[in-house]
Amino acid sequence: MNIERFLTAMEKADTYKYYGKVKRVVGLTIESQGPQANVGEVCFIHPSKKGSIPILAEVVGFQDENILLMPYGEINEIGPGCLVESTGKPLLIKVGRGLMGQIINSLGQPFVSASLSKGLTDYPTDQSPPNPMERPPIREPIQIGIKVIDSLLTVGKGQRIGIFAGSGVGKSTLLGMIARNSHADINVIALIGERGREVREFIEKDLGEEGMKKSVVVAATSDQPALMRIKGAYTATAIAEYFRDQGLDVNLMMDSVTRVAMAQREIGLATGEPPTTKGYTPSVFSILPKLLERTGTNQRGTITAFYTVLVDGDDMNEPIADAVRGILDGHFVMDRSLAEKGQYPAINVLKSISRVMNQITTTEHQAYAQKLRTILAKYEENQELISIGAYKRGTDQEIDMAINYYPKIMDYLKQDVYEAHSLENSIEMMRMLLNGGGN
């Protein structure tokens, strides 16, 4: 037995436990004199009241040699002089196959059962994105099970997609359809900043029992502190990374990345950052690429990510939408006017794009998709003339063709919530439509 190794460890061990003291609480931040800690480390704040449970907090900055902490929970019992103890570690969560079918919070703790199953391992929530030179290219499509996506906006394994929409246009319903119908091995779903009632509604109505069997849901509701909402996104991404490293094809669905940005804005303003575009702080635009780049492919598996982006007043050029669109590998734009006409999923094909579609589809598939897009574009370009009866048939052959095809194309793009189609079936239906649907 090599006893020297243990003697060396004992010599280096610090037998003292160091504490700091709470000096003041300002808004969302707690200022403490000591202990020694680095940004990102988790600390315990011990309330002065006996029998109280220590409050978890994270170091988010420094000011005049004092550390700035933000709590993961409520701070009702914190007062001047409360002891602050550093763990010396970042936030760790439990991960493993036992998480399947579970609903957990941002700290990895279950909402329903008293404890998680055994056999789980500790895993840090904050990871670095894979080395770009070690990322395998996206070469294989993944079946989503939704006709409009599989045929016209084909998604590849490891692709990252933004779903841009205003409120009430069907984002949650679309995510539920993807979770149920997709051919991924496992779904990791992050519900960030959702209203409390929406969490259970999404799980029972949109996800359903079938989707829940192969899913892990991470929920951080809007009433929770900003740090919990941020950590919800990091925790869900870390769980997806763990399963990717096991060689699985993972779907990560985050609803919504806008609320993650809003939470980071709260933290940035509380720690003294200057507000810039629309009140968002510089840290918002630095954490977005770090978070979104963590998904995608690596040498073991893939994470196909779907990030919903809330657009205020359906403005697709607002700061967060603009930043996210520049980072991701494609975007689906959900159109309120289509939803008002009863067209579900309300994806505007002409405004949406999959940047890897040409790498993962056949030349024939691309030709049919382009033909369908051309017909839609020609009809929309002349829609006003057609609607008021100002266009006379026979004047333009392309417009005549668009008028003939348009009703059947719109019917093809519709899909019932609980209807599923294979990738091959969706492409075949498009081929049959374009070869004879306009007659």
Coordinates of C-alpha atoms in Angstrom, one line a residue:
M1 CA 0.0 0.0 0.0
N2 CA 1.4 3.4 -1.0
I3 CA 1.2 5.4 2.2
E4 CA 3.2 8.3 0.9
R5 CA 0.4 9.5 -1.3
F6 CA -2.0 9.7 1.7
L7 CA 0.7 11.6 3.8
T8 CA 1.1 14.1 1.0
A9 CA -2.6 14.6 0.8
M10 CA -2.8 15.1 4.5
E11 CA -0.1 17.7 4.5
K12 CA -1.8 19.7 1.8
A13 CA -5.3 19.5 3.4
D14 CA -6.6 22.6 5.2
T15 CA -8.1 21.5 8.5
Y16 CA -9.8 24.9 9.0
K17 CA -13.2 25.8 7.6
Y18 CA -13.4 29.4 6.5
Y19 CA -16.6 31.5 6.7
G20 CA -17.6 34.9 5.5
K21 CA -20.3 37.2 6.9
V22 CA -23.3 38.8 5.1
K23 CA -22.8 42.6 5.1
R24 CA -25.9 43.7 3.1
V25 CA -28.6 42.7 0.7
V26 CA -29.3 45.0 -2.3
G27 CA -32.1 44.0 -4.6
L28 CA -31.2 40.5 -6.0
T29 CA -27.6 40.4 -4.7
I30 CA -26.1 39.5 -1.3
E31 CA -22.8 41.2 -0.4
S32 CA -20.6 39.2 1.9
Q33 CA -17.2 39.9 3.5
G34 CA -15.4 36.6 2.7
P35 CA -15.0 33.7 2.3
Q36 CA -12.4 33.2 -0.4
A37 CA -14.4 32.0 -3.5
N38 CA -14.3 32.2 -7.3
V39 CA -17.0 33.4 -9.7
G40 CA -19.3 30.5 -10.4
E41 CA -18.7 28.6 -7.1
V42 CA -21.7 27.6 -4.9
C43 CA -21.9 28.8 -1.3
F44 CA -24.1 28.0 1.6
I45 CA -25.6 30.9 3.6
H46 CA -26.5 29.8 7.1
P47 CA -29.5 31.7 8.6
S48 CA -29.0 32.9 12.2
K49 CA -32.3 31.2 13.2
K50 CA -31.7 27.8 14.6
G51 CA -33.0 24.8 12.7
S52 CA -33.1 26.7 9.4
I53 CA -32.0 25.1 6.2
P54 CA -28.8 26.7 4.6
I55 CA -29.6 28.7 1.5
L56 CA -27.7 27.9 -1.7
A57 CA -26.2 30.9 -3.5
E58 CA -23.7 31.4 -6.3
V59 CA -20.8 33.9 -6.6
V60 CA -21.6 36.2 -9.5
G61 CA -19.1 39.0 -8.9
F62 CA -16.9 41.1 -6.5
Q63 CA -17.0 44.6 -5.3
D64 CA -14.4 46.3 -3.0
E65 CA -13.0 42.8 -2.0
N66 CA -16.5 41.7 -1.0
I67 CA -18.1 38.9 -2.9
L68 CA -21.5 39.3 -4.6
L69 CA -23.9 36.3 -4.3
M70 CA -27.2 35.5 -5.9
P71 CA -29.5 32.9 -4.2
Y72 CA -31.1 29.9 -5.8
G73 CA -34.1 30.4 -3.5
E74 CA -35.9 32.9 -1.3
I75 CA -33.8 35.0 1.1
N76 CA -36.4 35.8 3.8
E77 CA -34.3 34.4 6.7
I78 CA -31.0 36.1 5.7
G79 CA -29.8 39.0 7.9
P80 CA -26.6 40.9 8.7
G81 CA -23.9 38.6 10.1
C82 CA -25.2 35.3 8.6
L83 CA -22.3 33.0 8.0
V84 CA -21.4 32.2 4.4
E85 CA -19.6 29.0 3.6
S86 CA -17.9 28.2 0.3
T87 CA -18.1 24.7 -1.2
G88 CA -15.2 25.4 -3.5
K89 CA -17.1 23.8 -6.4
P90 CA -19.5 24.9 -9.1
L91 CA -23.1 23.5 -9.2
L92 CA -23.2 19.7 -9.7
I93 CA -26.3 17.8 -10.7
K94 CA -27.1 14.1 -10.7
V95 CA -27.3 12.5 -14.2
G96 CA -28.0 9.0 -15.6
R97 CA -30.6 6.8 -17.1
G98 CA -32.7 7.1 -13.9
L99 CA -33.7 10.6 -15.0
M100 CA -35.8 9.3 -17.8
G101 CA -39.5 10.2 -17.3
Q102 CA -38.5 12.6 -14.4
I103 CA -39.5 16.3 -13.9
I104 CA -36.7 18.2 -12.1
N105 CA -35.8 21.7 -11.2
S106 CA -32.7 23.7 -12.1
L107 CA -30.7 22.1 -9.3
G108 CA -31.5 18.6 -10.6
Q109 CA -34.0 17.9 -7.7
P110 CA -37.3 16.1 -8.5
F111 CA -40.6 18.0 -8.3
V112 CA -42.8 14.9 -7.6
S113 CA -40.9 12.0 -5.9
A114 CA -38.9 12.5 -2.7
S115 CA -35.6 11.5 -4.3
L116 CA -34.0 10.4 -7.5
S117 CA -33.2 6.8 -8.3
K118 CA -29.8 5.4 -7.4
G119 CA -26.9 4.9 -9.7
L120 CA -26.7 8.6 -10.9
T121 CA -23.4 10.4 -11.1
D122 CA -22.4 14.0 -10.4
Y123 CA -22.0 16.2 -13.4
P124 CA -21.2 19.9 -13.6
T125 CA -23.8 22.2 -15.3
D126 CA -21.2 24.5 -16.8
Q127 CA -19.3 22.9 -19.7
S128 CA -17.2 24.2 -22.6
P129 CA -18.4 23.8 -26.2
P130 CA -16.8 20.9 -28.1
N131 CA -13.6 21.7 -30.1
P132 CA -14.7 22.9 -33.5
M133 CA -12.1 20.8 -35.2
E134 CA -13.4 17.7 -33.4
R135 CA -17.1 18.2 -34.4
P136 CA -18.1 15.7 -37.1
P137 CA -20.1 17.4 -39.9
I138 CA -23.9 16.9 -40.1
R139 CA -24.5 14.3 -42.8
E140 CA -27.6 12.5 -41.8
P141 CA -31.3 13.7 -41.5
I142 CA -33.3 13.0 -38.4
Q143 CA -37.0 12.3 -38.7
I144 CA -39.1 14.9 -37.0
G145 CA -42.5 13.4 -37.9
I146 CA -44.0 16.7 -39.1
K147 CA -44.5 17.0 -42.9
V148 CA -43.7 20.6 -43.4
I149 CA -40.3 20.2 -41.6
D150 CA -39.3 16.8 -43.0
S151 CA -40.0 17.7 -46.6
L152 CA -39.2 21.5 -46.9
L153 CA -37.0 22.2 -43.9
T154 CA -35.2 18.9 -43.3
V155 CA -33.3 18.8 -40.0
G156 CA -30.0 17.0 -39.6
K157 CA -28.7 15.1 -36.5
G158 CA -26.9 17.7 -34.5
Q159 CA -28.5 20.7 -36.1
R160 CA -29.5 23.7 -33.9
I161 CA -32.8 25.4 -34.9
G162 CA -34.6 28.5 -33.6
I163 CA -38.4 28.6 -33.5
F164 CA -39.4 32.2 -33.8
A165 CA -42.9 33.2 -32.8
G166 CA -45.0 35.6 -30.8
S167 CA -47.2 34.4 -28.0
G168 CA -50.1 32.0 -28.7
V169 CA -49.0 30.9 -32.1
G170 CA -48.4 27.2 -31.2
K171 CA -44.8 26.9 -30.1
S172 CA -45.5 24.5 -27.2
T173 CA -47.8 22.4 -29.3
L174 CA -45.0 22.1 -32.0
L175 CA -42.5 21.1 -29.4
G176 CA -44.8 18.4 -28.1
M177 CA -45.3 17.0 -31.6
I178 CA -41.5 16.9 -32.1
A179 CA -41.0 15.2 -28.8
R180 CA -43.6 12.5 -29.6
N181 CA -42.8 11.9 -33.3
S182 CA -39.1 12.4 -33.5
H183 CA -36.7 9.5 -34.0
A184 CA -34.3 10.8 -31.3
D185 CA -33.3 8.4 -28.5
I186 CA -34.2 10.8 -25.7
N187 CA -35.7 14.3 -25.3
V188 CA -34.4 16.8 -22.8
I189 CA -37.0 19.6 -22.4
A190 CA -36.3 22.9 -20.6
L191 CA -39.3 25.0 -19.7
I192 CA -37.7 28.3 -18.7
G193 CA -39.7 31.2 -17.3
E194 CA -43.0 29.5 -18.0
R195 CA -46.2 30.3 -16.0
G196 CA -46.7 27.7 -13.3
R197 CA -49.9 26.3 -14.8
E198 CA -48.3 25.8 -18.2
V199 CA -45.7 23.3 -16.9
R200 CA -48.3 20.6 -16.1
E201 CA -50.4 21.5 -19.1
F202 CA -47.4 21.0 -21.4
I203 CA -46.5 17.7 -19.8
E204 CA -50.0 16.2 -19.8
K205 CA -51.5 17.8 -23.0
D206 CA -48.6 18.5 -25.4
L207 CA -46.0 15.9 -24.3
G208 CA -48.4 13.2 -23.2
E209 CA -47.6 9.8 -21.7
E210 CA -46.0 8.6 -24.8
G211 CA -43.6 11.5 -25.1
M212 CA -42.8 11.5 -21.3
K213 CA -41.5 8.0 -21.4
K214 CA -38.4 9.0 -23.3
S215 CA -38.0 12.6 -21.9
V216 CA -36.4 14.5 -19.0
V217 CA -38.2 17.8 -18.2
V218 CA -36.3 20.6 -16.5
A219 CA -38.7 23.3 -15.2
A220 CA -37.9 26.8 -13.9
T221 CA -41.0 28.9 -13.6
S222 CA -41.3 32.7 -13.9
D223 CA -41.7 33.2 -10.1
Q224 CA -38.3 31.7 -9.4
P225 CA -35.2 33.9 -9.0
A226 CA -33.3 34.9 -12.1
L227 CA -30.4 32.6 -11.2
M228 CA -32.7 29.5 -11.1
R229 CA -34.0 30.4 -14.6
I230 CA -30.5 30.7 -16.0
K231 CA -29.4 27.5 -14.3
G232 CA -32.4 25.7 -15.8
A233 CA -31.0 26.3 -19.3
Y234 CA -27.5 25.1 -18.2
T235 CA -28.8 22.1 -16.3
A236 CA -30.9 20.9 -19.3
T237 CA -27.9 21.4 -21.7
A238 CA -25.6 19.5 -19.3
I239 CA -28.1 16.5 -19.2
A240 CA -28.2 16.5 -23.0
E241 CA -24.4 16.6 -23.1
Y242 CA -24.2 13.6 -20.7
F243 CA -26.5 11.5 -22.9
R244 CA -24.7 12.6 -26.1
D245 CA -21.4 11.4 -24.5
Q246 CA -23.2 8.0 -24.1
G247 CA -23.4 7.8 -27.9
L248 CA -27.1 8.7 -28.1
D249 CA -29.0 11.0 -30.5
V250 CA -30.6 13.6 -28.2
N251 CA -33.3 16.2 -28.8
L252 CA -32.9 19.3 -26.6
M253 CA -35.9 21.6 -26.6
M254 CA -35.7 24.9 -24.8
D255 CA -38.8 27.1 -24.3
S256 CA -37.6 29.8 -24.3
V257 CA -34.1 31.2 -24.9
T258 CA -35.6 34.8 -24.7
R259 CA -36.5 34.2 -21.0
V260 CA -32.9 33.0 -20.4
A261 CA -31.7 36.3 -21.8
M262 CA -34.1 38.2 -19.7
A263 CA -32.9 36.4 -16.5
Q264 CA -29.3 37.2 -17.5
R265 CA -30.2 40.8 -18.0
E266 CA -31.6 40.9 -14.4
I267 CA -28.4 39.4 -13.0
G268 CA -26.2 41.8 -15.1
L269 CA -28.1 44.9 -14.0
A270 CA -28.0 43.7 -10.3
T271 CA -24.2 43.3 -10.5
G272 CA -23.7 46.8 -12.0
E273 CA -23.4 46.1 -15.8
P274 CA -24.5 49.0 -18.0
P275 CA -27.7 48.4 -20.0
T276 CA -27.2 48.5 -23.8
T277 CA -29.6 47.5 -26.6
K278 CA -33.2 47.5 -25.3
G279 CA -31.8 47.3 -21.7
Y280 CA -29.9 44.0 -22.3
T281 CA -26.5 44.0 -20.7
P282 CA -23.3 43.0 -22.6
S283 CA -23.1 39.6 -20.7
V284 CA -26.4 38.5 -22.4
F285 CA -24.8 38.6 -25.8
S286 CA -21.7 36.8 -24.5
I287 CA -23.5 33.9 -22.8
L288 CA -25.8 33.2 -25.7
P289 CA -23.1 31.7 -28.0
K290 CA -21.5 29.9 -25.1
L291 CA -24.8 28.2 -24.2
L292 CA -26.0 27.5 -27.8
E293 CA -22.6 26.3 -29.1
R294 CA -22.6 23.5 -26.4
T295 CA -25.2 21.5 -28.4
G296 CA -24.6 19.9 -31.8
T297 CA -22.4 17.0 -32.7
N298 CA -19.3 15.5 -31.1
Q299 CA -17.3 12.3 -31.7
R300 CA -19.7 10.2 -29.6
G301 CA -23.3 11.4 -30.3
T302 CA -25.5 14.3 -31.3
I303 CA -27.7 16.9 -29.8
T304 CA -30.4 18.2 -32.1
A305 CA -31.5 21.5 -30.5
F306 CA -34.7 23.4 -30.8
Y307 CA -34.8 26.9 -29.2
T308 CA -37.9 28.9 -29.1
V309 CA -37.5 32.7 -29.3
L310 CA -40.3 35.0 -28.2
V311 CA -40.6 38.0 -30.5
D312 CA -42.2 41.1 -29.1
G313 CA -45.0 42.3 -31.4
D314 CA -43.9 39.7 -34.0
D315 CA -40.8 41.7 -34.6
M316 CA -38.2 39.3 -36.0
N317 CA -35.4 41.8 -35.8
E318 CA -35.5 42.5 -32.1
P319 CA -32.0 42.1 -30.4
I320 CA -32.3 38.6 -29.0
A321 CA -34.0 37.2 -32.1
D322 CA -31.3 38.8 -34.2
A323 CA -28.4 37.4 -32.1
V324 CA -29.9 33.9 -31.9
R325 CA -30.6 33.7 -35.6
G326 CA -26.9 34.5 -36.3
I327 CA -25.7 31.7 -34.0
L328 CA -28.0 28.8 -35.0
D329 CA -28.1 26.6 -38.1
G330 CA -31.5 27.5 -39.2
H331 CA -34.8 29.0 -38.1
F332 CA -38.5 28.3 -38.3
V333 CA -40.8 31.4 -38.4
M334 CA -44.3 30.8 -37.0
D335 CA -46.7 33.2 -38.6
R336 CA -49.7 34.6 -36.7
S337 CA -51.7 35.2 -39.9
L338 CA -51.4 31.4 -40.7
A339 CA -52.5 30.5 -37.2
E340 CA -55.5 32.8 -37.5
K341 CA -56.5 31.0 -40.7
G342 CA -56.3 27.6 -38.8
Q343 CA -53.1 26.6 -40.6
Y344 CA -51.2 24.4 -38.0
P345 CA -48.3 24.0 -37.6
A346 CA -48.2 27.8 -38.4
I347 CA -44.7 27.6 -40.0
N348 CA -44.1 30.2 -42.7
V349 CA -42.1 28.1 -45.2
L350 CA -40.9 31.1 -47.2
K351 CA -39.4 32.9 -44.2
S352 CA -37.9 29.7 -42.7
I353 CA -34.7 28.0 -43.6
S354 CA -32.6 24.9 -42.7
R355 CA -29.0 25.7 -43.4
V356 CA -27.9 22.1 -43.6
M357 CA -30.7 20.7 -45.8
N358 CA -28.7 20.7 -49.0
Q359 CA -26.0 18.5 -47.3
I360 CA -28.3 15.8 -46.0
T361 CA -30.9 15.4 -48.8
T362 CA -30.9 14.0 -52.3
T363 CA -30.9 16.2 -55.4
E364 CA -34.4 15.0 -56.3
H365 CA -35.7 16.0 -52.8
Q366 CA -34.2 19.4 -53.1
A367 CA -35.7 19.9 -56.6
Y368 CA -39.2 19.1 -55.3
A369 CA -38.8 21.3 -52.3
Q370 CA -37.6 24.2 -54.4
K371 CA -40.5 23.8 -56.8
L372 CA -43.0 23.9 -54.0
R373 CA -41.4 27.0 -52.5
T374 CA -41.5 28.7 -56.0
I375 CA -45.2 28.0 -56.4
L376 CA -45.9 29.4 -52.9
A377 CA -43.8 32.5 -53.6
K378 CA -45.5 33.1 -56.9
Y379 CA -49.0 32.8 -55.3
E380 CA -48.2 35.1 -52.4
E381 CA -46.6 37.7 -54.7
N382 CA -49.9 37.9 -56.7
Q383 CA -52.3 37.2 -53.8
E384 CA -53.9 40.6 -53.8
L385 CA -54.7 40.6 -57.5
I386 CA -56.1 37.0 -57.2
S387 CA -58.2 37.8 -54.2
I388 CA -60.0 40.8 -55.7
G389 CA -60.5 39.1 -59.0
A390 CA -58.2 41.5 -60.9
Y391 CA -56.1 38.6 -62.4
K392 CA -57.4 37.1 -65.6
R393 CA -56.6 33.4 -66.0
G394 CA -54.4 32.6 -69.0
T395 CA -52.4 35.9 -68.7
D396 CA -49.4 34.2 -66.9
Q397 CA -48.7 30.4 -67.0
E398 CA -46.8 30.4 -63.7
I399 CA -49.6 32.3 -61.8
D400 CA -52.2 29.9 -63.3
M401 CA -50.1 26.9 -62.0
A402 CA -49.8 28.6 -58.6
I403 CA -53.6 29.1 -58.4
N404 CA -54.1 25.4 -59.3
Y405 CA -51.6 24.0 -56.8
Y406 CA -52.1 26.4 -53.9
P407 CA -55.1 24.9 -52.1
K408 CA -53.6 21.4 -52.2
I409 CA -50.2 22.6 -51.0
M410 CA -51.8 24.4 -48.0
D411 CA -53.8 21.2 -47.3
Y412 CA -50.5 19.2 -47.5
L413 CA -48.8 21.6 -45.0
K414 CA -51.5 21.1 -42.4
Q415 CA -51.1 18.4 -39.8
D416 CA -53.2 17.3 -36.8
V417 CA -51.5 17.5 -33.4
Y418 CA -51.6 13.7 -32.9
E419 CA -50.9 12.8 -36.5
A420 CA -47.4 11.5 -37.4
H421 CA -45.6 10.9 -40.7
S422 CA -42.3 9.2 -41.5
L423 CA -39.6 11.2 -43.3
E424 CA -39.9 9.0 -46.4
N425 CA -43.7 9.3 -46.4
S426 CA -43.6 13.1 -46.2
I427 CA -41.2 13.3 -49.2
E428 CA -43.3 10.8 -51.2
M429 CA -46.5 12.8 -50.5
M430 CA -44.8 16.0 -51.7
R431 CA -43.6 14.2 -54.9
M432 CA -47.1 12.9 -55.6
L433 CA -48.6 16.3 -55.0
L434 CA -46.3 18.1 -57.4
N435 CA -46.5 15.4 -60.0
G436 CA -50.3 15.6 -60.1
G437 CA -51.8 17.7 -57.4
G438 CA -52.5 20.7 -59.6
N439 CA -54.7 18.9 -62.1

